[in-house]
N, CA, C and O atoms as a GROMACS GRO file, in nm:
protein
  268
    1MET      N    1   1.694 -16.178   3.214
    1MET     CA    2   1.768 -16.054   3.227
    1MET      C    3   1.746 -15.990   3.363
    1MET      O    4   1.836 -15.925   3.417
    2GLN      N    5   1.627 -16.008   3.418
    2GLN     CA    6   1.596 -15.948   3.548
    2GLN      C    7   1.682 -16.009   3.659
    2GLN      O    8   1.730 -15.937   3.747
    3LYS      N    9   1.703 -16.142   3.655
    3LYS     CA   10   1.784 -16.207   3.758
    3LYS      C   11   1.929 -16.163   3.751
    3LYS      O   12   1.996 -16.153   3.855
    4GLN      N   13   1.979 -16.136   3.632
    4GLN     CA   14   2.117 -16.091   3.619
    4GLN      C   15   2.138 -15.961   3.695
    4GLN      O   16   2.238 -15.946   3.765
    5TRP      N   17   2.045 -15.868   3.683
    5TRP     CA   18   2.058 -15.740   3.754
    5TRP      C   19   2.036 -15.757   3.903
    5TRP      O   20   2.096 -15.686   3.984
    6LEU      N   21   1.952 -15.851   3.941
    6LEU     CA   22   1.931 -15.879   4.083
    6LEU      C   23   2.058 -15.936   4.144
    6LEU      O   24   2.100 -15.893   4.252
    7TYR      N   25   2.121 -16.032   4.077
    7TYR     CA   26   2.247 -16.090   4.123
    7TYR      C   27   2.355 -15.981   4.131
    7TYR      O   28   2.428 -15.972   4.230
    8THR      N   29   2.365 -15.901   4.028
    8THR     CA   30   2.467 -15.796   4.023
    8THR      C   31   2.446 -15.695   4.136
    8THR      O   32   2.542 -15.654   4.201
    9GLY      N   33   2.323 -15.656   4.158
    9GLY     CA   34   2.293 -15.559   4.264
    9GLY      C   35   2.323 -15.615   4.402
    9GLY      O   36   2.372 -15.542   4.488
   10PHE      N   37   2.293 -15.743   4.424
   10PHE     CA   38   2.320 -15.804   4.552
   10PHE      C   39   2.469 -15.810   4.581
   10PHE      O   40   2.513 -15.776   4.691
   11ILE      N   41   2.547 -15.853   4.483
   11ILE     CA   42   2.693 -15.860   4.502
   11ILE      C   43   2.752 -15.720   4.518
   11ILE      O   44   2.841 -15.700   4.601
   12LEU      N   45   2.703 -15.624   4.442
   12LEU     CA   46   2.752 -15.486   4.456
   12LEU      C   47   2.719 -15.430   4.594
   12LEU      O   48   2.801 -15.360   4.653
   13ALA      N   49   2.600 -15.461   4.646
   13ALA     CA   50   2.563 -15.414   4.780
   13ALA      C   51   2.654 -15.476   4.887
   13ALA      O   52   2.696 -15.406   4.979
   14LEU      N   53   2.684 -15.605   4.874
   14LEU     CA   54   2.776 -15.668   4.969
   14LEU      C   55   2.914 -15.602   4.962
   14LEU      O   56   2.977 -15.579   5.066
   15PHE      N   57   2.960 -15.573   4.842
   15PHE     CA   58   3.091 -15.511   4.824
   15PHE      C   59   3.094 -15.370   4.885
   15PHE      O   60   3.190 -15.334   4.953
   16VAL      N   61   2.990 -15.292   4.861
   16VAL     CA   62   2.985 -15.156   4.915
   16VAL      C   63   2.978 -15.157   5.067
   16VAL      O   64   3.043 -15.077   5.134
   17ILE      N   65   2.898 -15.249   5.123
   17ILE     CA   66   2.891 -15.260   5.269
   17ILE      C   67   3.028 -15.295   5.325
   17ILE      O   68   3.068 -15.241   5.428
   18GLN      N   69   3.099 -15.385   5.259
   18GLN     CA   70   3.231 -15.426   5.306
   18GLN      C   71   3.331 -15.311   5.297
   18GLN      O   72   3.405 -15.286   5.391
   19VAL      N   73   3.333 -15.242   5.184
   19VAL     CA   74   3.432 -15.136   5.163
   19VAL      C   75   3.403 -15.013   5.248
   19VAL      O   76   3.494 -14.959   5.311
   20LEU      N   77   3.278 -14.968   5.249
   20LEU     CA   78   3.244 -14.848   5.325
   20LEU      C   79   3.217 -14.877   5.473
   20LEU      O   80   3.231 -14.788   5.557
   21GLY      N   81   3.179 -14.998   5.504
   21GLY     CA   82   3.145 -15.031   5.641
   21GLY      C   83   3.265 -15.038   5.734
   21GLY      O   84   3.253 -15.004   5.852
   22ILE      N   85   3.377 -15.079   5.684
   22ILE     CA   86   3.495 -15.091   5.769
   22ILE      C   87   3.537 -14.954   5.826
   22ILE      O   88   3.555 -14.944   5.947
   23PRO      N   89   3.552 -14.850   5.745
   23PRO     CA   90   3.590 -14.722   5.805
   23PRO      C   91   3.474 -14.647   5.873
   23PRO      O   92   3.497 -14.571   5.967
   24LEU      N   93   3.349 -14.668   5.826
   24LEU     CA   94   3.237 -14.590   5.880
   24LEU      C   95   3.179 -14.647   6.010
   24LEU      O   96   3.150 -14.571   6.102
   25PHE      N   97   3.163 -14.776   6.018
   25PHE     CA   98   3.109 -14.837   6.141
   25PHE      C   99   3.181 -14.967   6.175
   25PHE      O  100   3.125 -15.076   6.161
   26PRO      N  101   3.306 -14.954   6.220
   26PRO     CA  102   3.382 -15.076   6.252
   26PRO      C  103   3.328 -15.152   6.371
   26PRO      O  104   3.343 -15.274   6.378
   27ASP      N  105   3.264 -15.082   6.466
   27ASP     CA  106   3.212 -15.152   6.584
   27ASP      C  107   3.098 -15.246   6.548
   27ASP      O  108   3.083 -15.352   6.608
   28ILE      N  109   3.017 -15.208   6.449
   28ILE     CA  110   2.906 -15.295   6.407
   28ILE      C  111   2.960 -15.419   6.336
   28ILE      O  112   2.911 -15.530   6.358
   29LEU      N  113   3.061 -15.400   6.251
   29LEU     CA  114   3.117 -15.515   6.179
   29LEU      C  115   3.200 -15.605   6.270
   29LEU      O  116   3.230 -15.719   6.234
   30ALA      N  117   3.237 -15.555   6.389
   30ALA     CA  118   3.316 -15.636   6.482
   30ALA      C  119   3.230 -15.721   6.575
   30ALA      O  120   3.284 -15.793   6.659
   31VAL      N  121   3.099 -15.712   6.561
   31VAL     CA  122   3.010 -15.792   6.647
   31VAL      C  123   3.028 -15.939   6.614
   31VAL      O  124   3.017 -15.981   6.498
   32GLU      N  125   3.055 -16.018   6.718
   32GLU     CA  126   3.075 -16.161   6.696
   32GLU      C  127   2.941 -16.229   6.672
   32GLU      O  128   2.843 -16.202   6.741
   33ILE      N  129   2.940 -16.318   6.574
   33ILE     CA  130   2.817 -16.390   6.538
   33ILE      C  131   2.826 -16.534   6.586
   33ILE      O  132   2.746 -16.578   6.669
   34ILE      N  133   2.923 -16.608   6.534
   34ILE     CA  134   2.940 -16.749   6.569
   34ILE      C  135   3.086 -16.768   6.610
   34ILE      O  136   3.176 -16.756   6.526
   35GLY      N  137   3.110 -16.797   6.735
   35GLY     CA  138   3.247 -16.818   6.781
   35GLY      C  139   3.332 -16.694   6.760
   35GLY      O  140   3.299 -16.587   6.810
   36HIS      N  141   3.440 -16.709   6.686
   36HIS     CA  142   3.528 -16.595   6.659
   36HIS      C  143   3.492 -16.523   6.530
   36HIS      O  144   3.552 -16.421   6.497
   37MET      N  145   3.394 -16.574   6.457
   37MET     CA  146   3.354 -16.509   6.331
   37MET      C  147   3.266 -16.388   6.361
   37MET      O  148   3.164 -16.398   6.430
   38ASN      N  149   3.308 -16.274   6.309
   38ASN     CA  150   3.229 -16.153   6.330
   38ASN      C  151   3.152 -16.117   6.203
   38ASN      O  152   3.164 -16.184   6.101
   39LEU      N  153   3.074 -16.011   6.210
   39LEU     CA  154   2.990 -15.971   6.098
   39LEU      C  155   3.072 -15.934   5.975
   39LEU      O  156   3.033 -15.968   5.863
   40GLY      N  157   3.184 -15.868   5.992
   40GLY     CA  158   3.270 -15.831   5.879
   40GLY      C  159   3.326 -15.953   5.808
   40GLY      O  160   3.332 -15.958   5.685
   41MET      N  161   3.368 -16.052   5.888
   41MET     CA  162   3.420 -16.176   5.828
   41MET      C  163   3.311 -16.250   5.751
   41MET      O  164   3.336 -16.304   5.644
   42SER      N  165   3.191 -16.252   5.806
   42SER     CA  166   3.082 -16.322   5.737
   42SER      C  167   3.043 -16.251   5.609
   42SER      O  168   3.010 -16.317   5.511
   43LEU      N  169   3.045 -16.117   5.607
   43LEU     CA  170   3.020 -16.044   5.482
   43LEU      C  171   3.127 -16.075   5.378
   43LEU      O  172   3.096 -16.096   5.261
   44PHE      N  173   3.252 -16.078   5.422
   44PHE     CA  174   3.363 -16.110   5.332
   44PHE      C  175   3.347 -16.251   5.276
   44PHE      O  176   3.370 -16.274   5.157
   45LEU      N  177   3.309 -16.346   5.361
   45LEU     CA  178   3.290 -16.484   5.318
   45LEU      C  179   3.174 -16.494   5.219
   45LEU      O  180   3.185 -16.561   5.117
   46MET      N  181   3.062 -16.428   5.249
   46MET     CA  182   2.948 -16.430   5.158
   46MET      C  183   2.984 -16.369   5.023
   46MET      O  184   2.943 -16.419   4.919
   47LEU      N  185   3.063 -16.261   5.026
   47LEU     CA  186   3.102 -16.196   4.901
   47LEU      C  187   3.185 -16.289   4.814
   47LEU      O  188   3.169 -16.291   4.692
   48HIS      N  189   3.273 -16.367   4.876
   48HIS     CA  190   3.361 -16.454   4.798
   48HIS      C  191   3.301 -16.591   4.767
   48HIS      O  192   3.354 -16.662   4.682
   49VAL      N  193   3.196 -16.628   4.833
   49VAL     CA  194   3.130 -16.756   4.803
   49VAL      C  195   3.011 -16.735   4.710
   49VAL      O  196   2.992 -16.810   4.615
   50LEU      N  197   2.931 -16.632   4.738
   50LEU     CA  198   2.810 -16.610   4.658
   50LEU      C  199   2.841 -16.563   4.515
   50LEU      O  200   2.767 -16.596   4.422
   51THR      N  201   2.948 -16.488   4.498
   51THR     CA  202   2.980 -16.439   4.363
   51THR      C  203   2.999 -16.552   4.263
   51THR      O  204   2.934 -16.550   4.158
   52PRO      N  205   3.084 -16.652   4.291
   52PRO     CA  206   3.097 -16.762   4.194
   52PRO      C  207   2.971 -16.846   4.183
   52PRO      O  208   2.938 -16.895   4.075
   53LEU      N  209   2.898 -16.864   4.295
   53LEU     CA  210   2.775 -16.943   4.288
   53LEU      C  211   2.670 -16.876   4.201
   53LEU      O  212   2.603 -16.943   4.121
   54LEU      N  213   2.653 -16.746   4.216
   54LEU     CA  214   2.556 -16.675   4.134
   54LEU      C  215   2.599 -16.669   3.988
   54LEU      O  216   2.515 -16.676   3.898
   55ALA      N  217   2.729 -16.656   3.964
   55ALA     CA  218   2.778 -16.658   3.826
   55ALA      C  219   2.754 -16.794   3.761
   55ALA      O  220   2.715 -16.801   3.645
   56PHE      N  221   2.777 -16.900   3.836
   56PHE     CA  222   2.752 -17.035   3.785
   56PHE      C  223   2.604 -17.053   3.754
   56PHE      O  224   2.569 -17.108   3.649
   57GLU      N  225   2.518 -17.007   3.843
   57GLU     CA  226   2.374 -17.019   3.821
   57GLU      C  227   2.331 -16.941   3.696
   57GLU      O  228   2.248 -16.988   3.618
   58PHE      N  229   2.386 -16.822   3.678
   58PHE     CA  230   2.354 -16.741   3.560
   58PHE      C  231   2.399 -16.811   3.432
   58PHE      O  232   2.324 -16.815   3.334
   59LEU      N  233   2.520 -16.866   3.432
   59LEU     CA  234   2.568 -16.937   3.314
   59LEU      C  235   2.486 -17.062   3.286
   59LEU      O  236   2.463 -17.096   3.170
   60ARG      N  237   2.443 -17.129   3.390
   60ARG     CA  238   2.358 -17.246   3.372
   60ARG      C  239   2.224 -17.208   3.311
   60ARG      O  240   2.172 -17.281   3.227
   61GLN      N  241   2.167 -17.096   3.352
   61GLN     CA  242   2.042 -17.049   3.294
   61GLN      C  243   2.059 -17.009   3.148
   61GLN      O  244   1.972 -17.036   3.066
   62LYS      N  245   2.170 -16.945   3.117
   62LYS     CA  246   2.197 -16.906   2.979
   62LYS      C  247   2.210 -17.030   2.891
   62LYS      O  248   2.159 -17.032   2.778
   63LYS      N  249   2.278 -17.132   2.941
   63LYS     CA  250   2.294 -17.255   2.862
   63LYS      C  251   2.157 -17.320   2.840
   63LYS      O  252   2.130 -17.370   2.731
   64ARG      N  253   2.073 -17.320   2.942
   64ARG     CA  254   1.939 -17.378   2.930
   64ARG      C  255   1.855 -17.303   2.828
   64ARG      O  256   1.777 -17.364   2.755
   65GLU      N  257   1.868 -17.170   2.823
   65GLU     CA  258   1.794 -17.090   2.727
   65GLU      C  259   1.842 -17.114   2.584
   65GLU      O  260   1.762 -17.110   2.491
   66SER      N  261   1.970 -17.139   2.566
   66SER     CA  262   2.024 -17.158   2.430
   66SER      C  263   1.992 -17.296   2.374
   66SER      O  264   1.994 -17.316   2.252
   67ASP      N  265   1.963 -17.391   2.460
   67ASP     CA  266   1.931 -17.528   2.412
   67ASP      C  267   1.794 -17.539   2.355
   67ASP      O  268   1.753 -17.646   2.311
   0.00000   0.00000   0.00000
């Protein structure tokens, strides 16, 4: 149960940074990291990749507990 809240909090923090960060500090999110990818793009990518991965891991743990 503890990992579920940790996963949820991490994804929620990424979402809040993405939503509030764009209007509040656009210059920070526009910093280029790798090539043309900037910090805002990498946050968006992490949000959309980590969410399904963490959900899959949680479901896998639940299945292991039920067996």
